[in-house]
Amino acid sequence: MAPLATLPVYAEQSDGCGVPVARDDGWSVASIAEDRLADRAALCRMADRLAKGANVHAVLVVRSGKLVFERYFSGSDEVPSRFYGSRVEDVAFNADTLHNIKSASKSVASLAVGIAIDRGLIRSVNEPIFSFFPELSDLRSPEKDRIQLVHALTMSMGLAWVEATPATGDDNDEVRMHRASDPCRYVLGLSATAPPGQAFFYNTGALTLVSAIVRKATGHPLDEFARTALFEPLGITSFEWSRVKGDSDAGGGLRLRPRDMAKIGQLVLAGGRWNGRQIVPKAWIETSTESKLKATEHQSYGYLWWLGQSRLNGRKVDWVGALGRGGQSIRIVPELDLVVVVTAGYYQDYSPQAFQLQYGVFRDVLQGISPRV
């Protein structure tokens, strides 16, 4: 692993570990003198441990609207192949490196949906799914006719689905969907297994429908709509969003700089505002980050956002998260006025140890944050 000193100057400063450098990208950065925002020594100890072998690629901390900690590492990553798919390479990450945020892309798609609804391009989350797909009316049934957009946003469509994981290999519905000539037909052609809205059941196919709905409603693929309606107002000038059969891969194809992931988090923390401009309606931020369904033993789900709790000094603090396979995360802690971004390369590792390491970064950041500002 390359020593941190070999990374570009904006990854590290001589006056302190992880001190962000001001750049012309809209971020206010905290100086090393602003110790009240974070325990820099504790954050640096955490980062030094990660640098000794963990495949974590970046850790960024935003407190009270300021970027207070920023550290990049070297590690193995899946990068787009010149011809097809991806390949694994060793990468020395820095502030300009785009990173695949995997399923955290879903939460960004939620923001785009909220903007489209606010502009009257989508009537409401209660629109029947088949109202967007009249060409697929042959797939309708009494059970499927009850599926609404809200059920795609909450992962509760009630359709049979085998999610892609290392354990399923190519024998999963996500792979079959991407190979299908009409991915939306594939998703809506699956059998109904439960009434819509009854229970959470993770289904990346829901995002294929959401992506197509945004395209049909706005007249632009999701990535183009997001560029003009969301990314440009945030000052996000560099991103990649892959497409499948002409539609943006809303389920996991977005690549962003960690600094821009942090902008997404700060936007949500500020109720849809960035640098004084309302970009996403406050009402959408509030409703999309409210618990709609219990998702796991310890987490619930909103409109494509995860909600959980963590312990800090003997008490529980709530967080909202955009989470992606391999250790990609944007976690927002309103009570602490805090955003934490982590990127990593554990795409094929579903072991408890890998999950503990990924979550441990967030836990360690919490411990390094002052309770008051």
mmCIF file of C-alpha atoms in Angstrom:
data_model
loop_
_atom_site.group_PDB
_atom_site.id
_atom_site.type_symbol
_atom_site.label_atom_id
_atom_site.label_comp_id
_atom_site.label_asym_id
_atom_site.label_seq_id
_atom_site.Cartn_x
_atom_site.Cartn_y
_atom_site.Cartn_z
ATOM 1 C CA MET A 1 0.000 0.000 0.000
ATOM 2 C CA ALA A 2 1.403 3.389 -0.989
ATOM 3 C CA PRO A 3 2.197 5.733 1.922
ATOM 4 C CA LEU A 4 -0.265 8.568 2.338
ATOM 5 C CA ALA A 5 2.483 11.098 1.641
ATOM 6 C CA THR A 6 2.520 10.018 -2.009
ATOM 7 C CA LEU A 7 -1.081 11.112 -2.538
ATOM 8 C CA PRO A 8 -1.857 14.519 -4.067
ATOM 9 C CA VAL A 9 -1.644 17.540 -1.808
ATOM 10 C CA TYR A 10 -5.410 17.960 -1.554
ATOM 11 C CA ALA A 11 -5.717 14.577 0.141
ATOM 12 C CA GLU A 12 -3.632 15.677 3.111
ATOM 13 C CA GLN A 13 -2.195 18.867 4.549
ATOM 14 C CA SER A 14 1.035 19.457 6.390
ATOM 15 C CA ASP A 15 -0.733 21.192 9.280
ATOM 16 C CA GLY A 16 -2.787 18.209 10.376
ATOM 17 C CA CYS A 17 -4.158 14.791 9.515
ATOM 18 C CA GLY A 18 -7.269 14.771 7.364
ATOM 19 C CA VAL A 19 -7.655 18.548 7.209
ATOM 20 C CA PRO A 20 -9.680 19.325 4.051
ATOM 21 C CA VAL A 21 -8.299 21.813 1.574
ATOM 22 C CA ALA A 22 -10.586 24.522 0.230
ATOM 23 C CA ARG A 23 -11.447 23.930 -3.398
ATOM 24 C CA ASP A 24 -13.795 25.693 -5.774
ATOM 25 C CA ASP A 25 -16.582 23.138 -5.325
ATOM 26 C CA GLY A 26 -18.971 24.849 -2.925
ATOM 27 C CA TRP A 27 -17.695 23.340 0.308
ATOM 28 C CA SER A 28 -16.792 25.379 3.359
ATOM 29 C CA VAL A 29 -13.907 23.656 5.107
ATOM 30 C CA ALA A 30 -12.999 23.743 8.787
ATOM 31 C CA SER A 31 -9.503 24.766 9.782
ATOM 32 C CA ILE A 32 -7.386 22.712 12.161
ATOM 33 C CA ALA A 33 -8.093 25.341 14.816
ATOM 34 C CA GLU A 34 -11.806 24.492 14.852
ATOM 35 C CA ASP A 35 -11.348 21.660 17.346
ATOM 36 C CA ARG A 36 -14.874 22.076 18.660
ATOM 37 C CA LEU A 37 -16.236 20.386 15.535
ATOM 38 C CA ALA A 38 -14.368 17.092 15.886
ATOM 39 C CA ASP A 39 -11.726 15.236 17.852
ATOM 40 C CA ARG A 40 -9.167 15.219 15.066
ATOM 41 C CA ALA A 41 -6.716 13.049 16.978
ATOM 42 C CA ALA A 42 -9.353 10.319 17.390
ATOM 43 C CA LEU A 43 -10.321 10.511 13.710
ATOM 44 C CA CYS A 44 -6.667 10.318 12.689
ATOM 45 C CA ARG A 45 -6.087 7.247 14.854
ATOM 46 C CA MET A 46 -9.060 5.587 13.148
ATOM 47 C CA ALA A 47 -7.732 6.523 9.706
ATOM 48 C CA ASP A 48 -4.241 5.276 10.539
ATOM 49 C CA ARG A 49 -5.714 1.896 11.518
ATOM 50 C CA LEU A 50 -7.623 1.739 8.227
ATOM 51 C CA ALA A 51 -4.474 2.549 6.266
ATOM 52 C CA LYS A 52 -2.772 -0.576 7.620
ATOM 53 C CA GLY A 53 -4.771 -3.021 5.537
ATOM 54 C CA ALA A 54 -8.494 -2.318 5.485
ATOM 55 C CA ASN A 55 -9.871 -1.909 1.968
ATOM 56 C CA VAL A 56 -11.553 1.397 2.834
ATOM 57 C CA HIS A 57 -11.051 4.025 0.154
ATOM 58 C CA ALA A 58 -12.234 7.299 1.707
ATOM 59 C CA VAL A 59 -13.675 8.746 4.910
ATOM 60 C CA LEU A 60 -15.220 12.224 4.931
ATOM 61 C CA VAL A 61 -16.919 13.988 7.828
ATOM 62 C CA VAL A 62 -19.157 17.055 7.589
ATOM 63 C CA ARG A 63 -20.159 18.903 10.750
ATOM 64 C CA SER A 64 -22.380 21.974 10.968
ATOM 65 C CA GLY A 65 -22.220 22.370 7.198
ATOM 66 C CA LYS A 66 -18.411 22.323 7.039
ATOM 67 C CA LEU A 67 -16.136 19.628 5.690
ATOM 68 C CA VAL A 68 -14.046 18.867 8.785
ATOM 69 C CA PHE A 69 -12.218 15.634 7.945
ATOM 70 C CA GLU A 70 -11.148 14.100 4.632
ATOM 71 C CA ARG A 71 -8.848 11.128 4.202
ATOM 72 C CA TYR A 72 -8.170 8.947 1.163
ATOM 73 C CA PHE A 73 -6.425 5.590 0.959
ATOM 74 C CA SER A 74 -5.115 3.084 -1.560
ATOM 75 C CA GLY A 75 -6.926 -0.190 -2.168
ATOM 76 C CA SER A 76 -8.400 -2.606 -4.667
ATOM 77 C CA ASP A 77 -11.508 -1.497 -6.516
ATOM 78 C CA GLU A 78 -13.837 -2.563 -9.307
ATOM 79 C CA VAL A 79 -13.345 -0.106 -12.154
ATOM 80 C CA PRO A 80 -15.227 0.030 -15.468
ATOM 81 C CA SER A 81 -13.701 -2.204 -18.116
ATOM 82 C CA ARG A 82 -12.889 -0.743 -21.503
ATOM 83 C CA PHE A 83 -15.031 -3.352 -23.217
ATOM 84 C CA TYR A 84 -17.592 -4.840 -20.782
ATOM 85 C CA GLY A 85 -18.361 -5.026 -17.085
ATOM 86 C CA SER A 86 -15.610 -4.220 -14.615
ATOM 87 C CA ARG A 87 -12.147 -5.306 -13.570
ATOM 88 C CA VAL A 88 -10.301 -5.167 -10.249
ATOM 89 C CA GLU A 89 -7.377 -2.770 -9.954
ATOM 90 C CA ASP A 90 -5.291 -1.210 -7.193
ATOM 91 C CA VAL A 91 -6.172 2.471 -6.983
ATOM 92 C CA ALA A 92 -4.613 5.382 -5.082
ATOM 93 C CA PHE A 93 -7.772 7.347 -4.279
ATOM 94 C CA ASN A 94 -7.926 11.123 -4.032
ATOM 95 C CA ALA A 95 -10.480 13.894 -3.997
ATOM 96 C CA ASP A 96 -11.096 13.643 -7.744
ATOM 97 C CA THR A 97 -11.558 9.870 -8.002
ATOM 98 C CA LEU A 98 -15.066 8.825 -8.962
ATOM 99 C CA HIS A 99 -16.325 5.880 -6.905
ATOM 100 C CA ASN A 100 -19.130 3.434 -7.617
ATOM 101 C CA ILE A 101 -21.687 4.078 -4.888
ATOM 102 C CA LYS A 102 -23.625 0.904 -5.776
ATOM 103 C CA SER A 103 -27.089 0.824 -4.155
ATOM 104 C CA ALA A 104 -26.627 4.251 -2.606
ATOM 105 C CA SER A 105 -27.655 5.249 -6.145
ATOM 106 C CA LYS A 106 -31.194 4.316 -5.137
ATOM 107 C CA SER A 107 -31.375 7.155 -2.615
ATOM 108 C CA VAL A 108 -30.193 9.650 -5.233
ATOM 109 C CA ALA A 109 -32.980 8.387 -7.507
ATOM 110 C CA SER A 110 -35.421 9.105 -4.681
ATOM 111 C CA LEU A 111 -34.369 12.768 -4.735
ATOM 112 C CA ALA A 112 -34.995 12.912 -8.489
ATOM 113 C CA VAL A 113 -38.469 11.457 -8.018
ATOM 114 C CA GLY A 114 -39.231 14.105 -5.399
ATOM 115 C CA ILE A 115 -38.217 16.878 -7.793
ATOM 116 C CA ALA A 116 -40.326 15.385 -10.593
ATOM 117 C CA ILE A 117 -43.374 15.234 -8.308
ATOM 118 C CA ASP A 118 -42.818 18.808 -7.160
ATOM 119 C CA ARG A 119 -42.719 19.945 -10.793
ATOM 120 C CA GLY A 120 -45.992 18.172 -11.521
ATOM 121 C CA LEU A 121 -44.341 15.714 -13.902
ATOM 122 C CA ILE A 122 -45.425 12.778 -11.723
ATOM 123 C CA ARG A 123 -48.811 13.186 -10.095
ATOM 124 C CA SER A 124 -48.079 11.390 -6.815
ATOM 125 C CA VAL A 125 -46.498 8.328 -5.250
ATOM 126 C CA ASN A 126 -49.939 6.733 -5.273
ATOM 127 C CA GLU A 127 -50.086 6.425 -9.055
ATOM 128 C CA PRO A 128 -50.629 2.804 -10.173
ATOM 129 C CA ILE A 129 -47.479 1.339 -11.674
ATOM 130 C CA PHE A 130 -49.298 0.222 -14.812
ATOM 131 C CA SER A 131 -50.426 3.794 -15.495
ATOM 132 C CA PHE A 132 -46.804 4.439 -16.473
ATOM 133 C CA PHE A 133 -46.555 1.274 -18.589
ATOM 134 C CA PRO A 134 -49.672 0.970 -20.792
ATOM 135 C CA GLU A 135 -47.590 -1.061 -23.242
ATOM 136 C CA LEU A 136 -47.314 -3.793 -20.581
ATOM 137 C CA SER A 137 -51.054 -4.056 -19.882
ATOM 138 C CA ASP A 138 -50.992 -7.729 -20.878
ATOM 139 C CA LEU A 139 -49.121 -8.387 -17.607
ATOM 140 C CA ARG A 140 -51.869 -6.917 -15.450
ATOM 141 C CA SER A 141 -53.697 -9.003 -12.856
ATOM 142 C CA PRO A 142 -55.947 -8.083 -9.923
ATOM 143 C CA GLU A 143 -52.949 -8.484 -7.576
ATOM 144 C CA LYS A 144 -50.520 -6.471 -9.710
ATOM 145 C CA ASP A 145 -53.045 -3.729 -10.404
ATOM 146 C CA ARG A 146 -52.669 -2.739 -6.749
ATOM 147 C CA ILE A 147 -48.952 -1.968 -7.145
ATOM 148 C CA GLN A 148 -48.279 1.774 -6.937
ATOM 149 C CA LEU A 149 -45.154 3.893 -7.330
ATOM 150 C CA VAL A 150 -44.960 4.096 -3.534
ATOM 151 C CA HIS A 151 -44.471 0.338 -3.380
ATOM 152 C CA ALA A 152 -41.429 0.567 -5.671
ATOM 153 C CA LEU A 153 -40.025 3.344 -3.484
ATOM 154 C CA THR A 154 -40.491 1.288 -0.303
ATOM 155 C CA MET A 155 -39.401 -2.100 -1.684
ATOM 156 C CA SER A 156 -42.820 -3.581 -1.019
ATOM 157 C CA MET A 157 -44.185 -4.489 -4.465
ATOM 158 C CA GLY A 158 -44.876 -8.062 -3.403
ATOM 159 C CA LEU A 159 -43.237 -9.628 -6.468
ATOM 160 C CA ALA A 160 -40.967 -12.675 -6.474
ATOM 161 C CA TRP A 161 -37.325 -11.628 -6.644
ATOM 162 C CA VAL A 162 -33.878 -13.127 -6.074
ATOM 163 C CA GLU A 163 -31.435 -10.285 -5.430
ATOM 164 C CA ALA A 164 -27.893 -10.375 -6.824
ATOM 165 C CA THR A 165 -25.289 -11.340 -4.217
ATOM 166 C CA PRO A 166 -21.982 -13.198 -4.419
ATOM 167 C CA ALA A 167 -23.880 -16.277 -3.220
ATOM 168 C CA THR A 168 -26.413 -16.196 -6.075
ATOM 169 C CA GLY A 169 -23.789 -15.706 -8.785
ATOM 170 C CA ASP A 170 -25.507 -15.309 -12.150
ATOM 171 C CA ASP A 171 -28.592 -17.198 -10.948
ATOM 172 C CA ASN A 172 -30.567 -14.166 -9.831
ATOM 173 C CA ASP A 173 -33.273 -11.869 -11.124
ATOM 174 C CA GLU A 174 -31.037 -8.814 -11.388
ATOM 175 C CA VAL A 175 -28.798 -10.541 -13.945
ATOM 176 C CA ARG A 176 -31.798 -11.951 -15.807
ATOM 177 C CA MET A 177 -33.456 -8.518 -15.819
ATOM 178 C CA HIS A 178 -30.388 -6.830 -17.330
ATOM 179 C CA ARG A 179 -30.170 -9.524 -20.001
ATOM 180 C CA ALA A 180 -33.856 -9.251 -20.919
ATOM 181 C CA SER A 181 -34.795 -7.327 -24.057
ATOM 182 C CA ASP A 182 -37.309 -5.348 -21.969
ATOM 183 C CA PRO A 183 -36.177 -5.084 -18.311
ATOM 184 C CA CYS A 184 -39.453 -3.478 -17.154
ATOM 185 C CA ARG A 185 -41.460 -6.292 -18.726
ATOM 186 C CA TYR A 186 -39.221 -8.751 -16.922
ATOM 187 C CA VAL A 187 -39.845 -7.132 -13.526
ATOM 188 C CA LEU A 188 -43.595 -6.731 -13.901
ATOM 189 C CA GLY A 189 -43.861 -10.228 -15.366
ATOM 190 C CA LEU A 190 -42.728 -11.831 -12.117
ATOM 191 C CA SER A 191 -45.322 -13.578 -10.005
ATOM 192 C CA ALA A 192 -47.086 -11.809 -7.152
ATOM 193 C CA THR A 193 -46.206 -13.337 -3.777
ATOM 194 C CA ALA A 194 -47.765 -10.857 -1.323
ATOM 195 C CA PRO A 195 -50.124 -7.881 -1.343
ATOM 196 C CA PRO A 196 -48.290 -4.636 -2.227
ATOM 197 C CA GLY A 197 -47.240 -2.605 0.776
ATOM 198 C CA GLN A 198 -47.505 -5.499 3.201
ATOM 199 C CA ALA A 199 -43.831 -6.215 3.787
ATOM 200 C CA PHE A 200 -40.342 -5.032 2.870
ATOM 201 C CA PHE A 201 -38.579 -7.243 0.337
ATOM 202 C CA TYR A 202 -35.413 -5.833 -1.230
ATOM 203 C CA ASN A 203 -35.804 -5.715 -4.997
ATOM 204 C CA THR A 204 -33.401 -3.833 -7.267
ATOM 205 C CA GLY A 205 -35.896 -4.420 -10.073
ATOM 206 C CA ALA A 206 -38.045 -1.735 -8.466
ATOM 207 C CA LEU A 207 -35.407 0.804 -9.496
ATOM 208 C CA THR A 208 -35.596 -0.295 -13.126
ATOM 209 C CA LEU A 209 -39.245 0.732 -12.966
ATOM 210 C CA VAL A 210 -38.429 3.984 -11.150
ATOM 211 C CA SER A 211 -35.780 4.894 -13.736
ATOM 212 C CA ALA A 212 -38.200 4.271 -16.614
ATOM 213 C CA ILE A 213 -40.936 6.237 -14.838
ATOM 214 C CA VAL A 214 -38.644 9.271 -14.472
ATOM 215 C CA ARG A 215 -37.751 9.028 -18.174
ATOM 216 C CA LYS A 216 -41.388 8.740 -19.238
ATOM 217 C CA ALA A 217 -42.476 11.585 -16.943
ATOM 218 C CA THR A 218 -39.661 14.047 -17.683
ATOM 219 C CA GLY A 219 -38.746 13.149 -21.242
ATOM 220 C CA HIS A 220 -35.130 12.531 -20.216
ATOM 221 C CA PRO A 221 -33.245 9.500 -18.879
ATOM 222 C CA LEU A 222 -32.773 9.649 -15.123
ATOM 223 C CA ASP A 223 -29.080 10.566 -15.364
ATOM 224 C CA GLU A 224 -29.841 13.557 -17.617
ATOM 225 C CA PHE A 225 -32.736 14.723 -15.443
ATOM 226 C CA ALA A 226 -30.588 14.362 -12.318
ATOM 227 C CA ARG A 227 -27.758 16.291 -13.971
ATOM 228 C CA THR A 228 -29.861 19.387 -14.620
ATOM 229 C CA ALA A 229 -32.282 19.199 -11.671
ATOM 230 C CA LEU A 230 -29.960 17.959 -8.925
ATOM 231 C CA PHE A 231 -26.263 17.705 -9.755
ATOM 232 C CA GLU A 232 -25.719 21.060 -11.461
ATOM 233 C CA PRO A 233 -27.466 23.005 -8.657
ATOM 234 C CA LEU A 234 -25.193 21.159 -6.206
ATOM 235 C CA GLY A 235 -22.105 22.033 -8.217
ATOM 236 C CA ILE A 236 -21.514 18.368 -9.087
ATOM 237 C CA THR A 237 -19.695 18.547 -12.406
ATOM 238 C CA SER A 238 -18.121 15.102 -12.617
ATOM 239 C CA PHE A 239 -20.174 11.905 -12.442
ATOM 240 C CA GLU A 240 -20.966 8.771 -14.407
ATOM 241 C CA TRP A 241 -24.296 6.940 -14.400
ATOM 242 C CA SER A 242 -24.341 3.763 -16.464
ATOM 243 C CA ARG A 243 -27.337 2.756 -18.553
ATOM 244 C CA VAL A 244 -28.930 -0.587 -19.289
ATOM 245 C CA LYS A 245 -31.039 -0.863 -22.440
ATOM 246 C CA GLY A 246 -31.111 2.933 -22.656
ATOM 247 C CA ASP A 247 -32.260 3.634 -19.080
ATOM 248 C CA SER A 248 -30.048 4.773 -16.201
ATOM 249 C CA ASP A 249 -29.115 1.991 -13.802
ATOM 250 C CA ALA A 250 -30.880 3.564 -10.810
ATOM 251 C CA GLY A 251 -30.303 0.447 -8.747
ATOM 252 C CA GLY A 252 -26.543 0.818 -8.565
ATOM 253 C CA GLY A 253 -24.775 2.424 -11.505
ATOM 254 C CA LEU A 254 -23.829 5.876 -10.229
ATOM 255 C CA ARG A 255 -20.203 6.953 -9.742
ATOM 256 C CA LEU A 256 -19.504 10.089 -7.687
ATOM 257 C CA ARG A 257 -16.617 11.773 -5.910
ATOM 258 C CA PRO A 258 -16.861 11.295 -2.119
ATOM 259 C CA ARG A 259 -17.037 15.091 -1.739
ATOM 260 C CA ASP A 260 -20.145 15.031 -3.916
ATOM 261 C CA MET A 261 -21.603 12.116 -1.974
ATOM 262 C CA ALA A 262 -21.205 14.380 1.061
ATOM 263 C CA LYS A 263 -23.151 17.098 -0.783
ATOM 264 C CA ILE A 264 -26.052 14.672 -1.172
ATOM 265 C CA GLY A 265 -25.930 14.030 2.565
ATOM 266 C CA GLN A 266 -25.720 17.710 3.479
ATOM 267 C CA LEU A 267 -28.622 18.457 1.109
ATOM 268 C CA VAL A 268 -30.804 15.974 2.975
ATOM 269 C CA LEU A 269 -29.612 17.195 6.370
ATOM 270 C CA ALA A 270 -30.555 20.766 5.372
ATOM 271 C CA GLY A 271 -34.058 19.826 4.253
ATOM 272 C CA GLY A 272 -33.288 19.927 0.541
ATOM 273 C CA ARG A 273 -31.223 23.139 0.553
ATOM 274 C CA TRP A 274 -27.647 23.695 -0.577
ATOM 275 C CA ASN A 275 -25.863 27.008 -0.131
ATOM 276 C CA GLY A 276 -29.154 28.855 0.343
ATOM 277 C CA ARG A 277 -30.967 27.309 -2.631
ATOM 278 C CA GLN A 278 -33.925 24.936 -2.290
ATOM 279 C CA ILE A 279 -33.132 22.086 -4.686
ATOM 280 C CA VAL A 280 -35.368 19.282 -3.400
ATOM 281 C CA PRO A 281 -38.693 20.130 -1.712
ATOM 282 C CA LYS A 282 -38.426 20.059 2.070
ATOM 283 C CA ALA A 283 -41.672 18.074 2.259
ATOM 284 C CA TRP A 284 -40.160 15.350 0.065
ATOM 285 C CA ILE A 285 -37.024 15.156 2.208
ATOM 286 C CA GLU A 286 -39.152 14.796 5.325
ATOM 287 C CA THR A 287 -41.527 12.148 3.990
ATOM 288 C CA SER A 288 -38.891 10.151 2.093
ATOM 289 C CA THR A 289 -36.685 9.850 5.186
ATOM 290 C CA GLU A 290 -39.523 8.810 7.501
ATOM 291 C CA SER A 291 -39.895 5.139 8.396
ATOM 292 C CA LYS A 292 -42.456 3.413 6.188
ATOM 293 C CA LEU A 293 -41.677 -0.255 6.794
ATOM 294 C CA LYS A 294 -39.523 -2.362 9.083
ATOM 295 C CA ALA A 295 -36.729 -3.646 6.855
ATOM 296 C CA THR A 296 -34.410 -5.633 9.146
ATOM 297 C CA GLU A 297 -34.149 -6.345 12.834
ATOM 298 C CA HIS A 298 -32.427 -3.012 13.424
ATOM 299 C CA GLN A 299 -33.337 -0.850 10.420
ATOM 300 C CA SER A 300 -36.412 0.526 8.685
ATOM 301 C CA TYR A 301 -36.951 1.960 5.214
ATOM 302 C CA GLY A 302 -38.383 5.172 3.797
ATOM 303 C CA TYR A 303 -38.563 6.078 0.106
ATOM 304 C CA LEU A 304 -35.273 4.407 -0.922
ATOM 305 C CA TRP A 305 -33.528 5.583 2.254
ATOM 306 C CA TRP A 306 -32.439 3.398 5.178
ATOM 307 C CA LEU A 307 -33.104 4.484 8.759
ATOM 308 C CA GLY A 308 -31.256 3.187 11.797
ATOM 309 C CA GLN A 309 -29.922 3.971 15.242
ATOM 310 C CA SER A 310 -26.458 3.909 16.776
ATOM 311 C CA ARG A 311 -25.289 4.211 20.364
ATOM 312 C CA LEU A 312 -23.283 7.219 21.448
ATOM 313 C CA ASN A 313 -22.247 7.715 25.065
ATOM 314 C CA GLY A 314 -24.958 5.392 26.321
ATOM 315 C CA ARG A 315 -27.804 6.865 24.273
ATOM 316 C CA LYS A 316 -29.247 6.192 20.863
ATOM 317 C CA VAL A 317 -28.949 8.583 17.948
ATOM 318 C CA ASP A 318 -31.000 8.249 14.758
ATOM 319 C CA TRP A 319 -29.426 8.252 11.324
ATOM 320 C CA VAL A 320 -30.638 8.257 7.722
ATOM 321 C CA GLY A 321 -28.520 6.393 5.188
ATOM 322 C CA ALA A 322 -27.836 5.780 1.535
ATOM 323 C CA LEU A 323 -26.108 2.403 1.632
ATOM 324 C CA GLY A 324 -24.421 0.444 -1.133
ATOM 325 C CA ARG A 325 -22.792 -2.925 -1.516
ATOM 326 C CA GLY A 326 -19.114 -3.123 -0.662
ATOM 327 C CA GLY A 327 -19.098 -0.464 2.039
ATOM 328 C CA GLN A 328 -20.471 2.614 0.271
ATOM 329 C CA SER A 329 -22.421 4.867 2.634
ATOM 330 C CA ILE A 330 -23.760 8.345 3.209
ATOM 331 C CA ARG A 331 -25.061 8.574 6.762
ATOM 332 C CA ILE A 332 -26.851 11.642 8.067
ATOM 333 C CA VAL A 333 -27.245 12.235 11.813
ATOM 334 C CA PRO A 334 -29.600 15.219 12.265
ATOM 335 C CA GLU A 335 -29.182 15.344 16.055
ATOM 336 C CA LEU A 336 -25.437 15.914 15.639
ATOM 337 C CA ASP A 337 -25.653 18.062 12.475
ATOM 338 C CA LEU A 338 -23.394 15.411 10.958
ATOM 339 C CA VAL A 339 -22.783 13.698 7.612
ATOM 340 C CA VAL A 340 -20.362 10.778 7.261
ATOM 341 C CA VAL A 341 -19.272 9.382 3.885
ATOM 342 C CA VAL A 342 -17.359 6.126 3.483
ATOM 343 C CA THR A 343 -16.304 4.312 0.321
ATOM 344 C CA ALA A 344 -14.713 0.868 0.265
ATOM 345 C CA GLY A 345 -14.041 -2.187 -1.886
ATOM 346 C CA TYR A 346 -15.771 -5.112 -0.133
ATOM 347 C CA TYR A 347 -18.070 -5.875 -3.094
ATOM 348 C CA GLN A 348 -17.669 -9.654 -2.916
ATOM 349 C CA ASP A 349 -17.323 -9.965 0.854
ATOM 350 C CA TYR A 350 -20.575 -10.477 2.772
ATOM 351 C CA SER A 351 -18.849 -11.843 5.856
ATOM 352 C CA PRO A 352 -19.760 -10.533 9.324
ATOM 353 C CA GLN A 353 -16.180 -9.291 9.714
ATOM 354 C CA ALA A 354 -16.451 -7.136 6.581
ATOM 355 C CA PHE A 355 -19.776 -5.646 7.675
ATOM 356 C CA GLN A 356 -18.406 -4.963 11.161
ATOM 357 C CA LEU A 357 -15.400 -3.164 9.711
ATOM 358 C CA GLN A 358 -17.580 -1.022 7.418
ATOM 359 C CA TYR A 359 -20.017 -0.053 10.160
ATOM 360 C CA GLY A 360 -17.112 0.365 12.566
ATOM 361 C CA VAL A 361 -15.871 3.345 10.572
ATOM 362 C CA PHE A 362 -19.150 5.161 11.214
ATOM 363 C CA ARG A 363 -19.109 4.119 14.868
ATOM 364 C CA ASP A 364 -15.579 5.444 15.285
ATOM 365 C CA VAL A 365 -16.515 8.753 13.655
ATOM 366 C CA LEU A 366 -19.391 9.124 16.113
ATOM 367 C CA GLN A 367 -16.947 8.632 18.967
ATOM 368 C CA GLY A 368 -14.743 11.352 17.500
ATOM 369 C CA ILE A 369 -17.508 13.943 17.299
ATOM 370 C CA SER A 370 -18.116 16.504 20.031
ATOM 371 C CA PRO A 371 -21.673 16.356 21.404
ATOM 372 C CA ARG A 372 -22.147 20.121 21.090
ATOM 373 C CA VAL A 373 -21.040 22.739 18.574
#
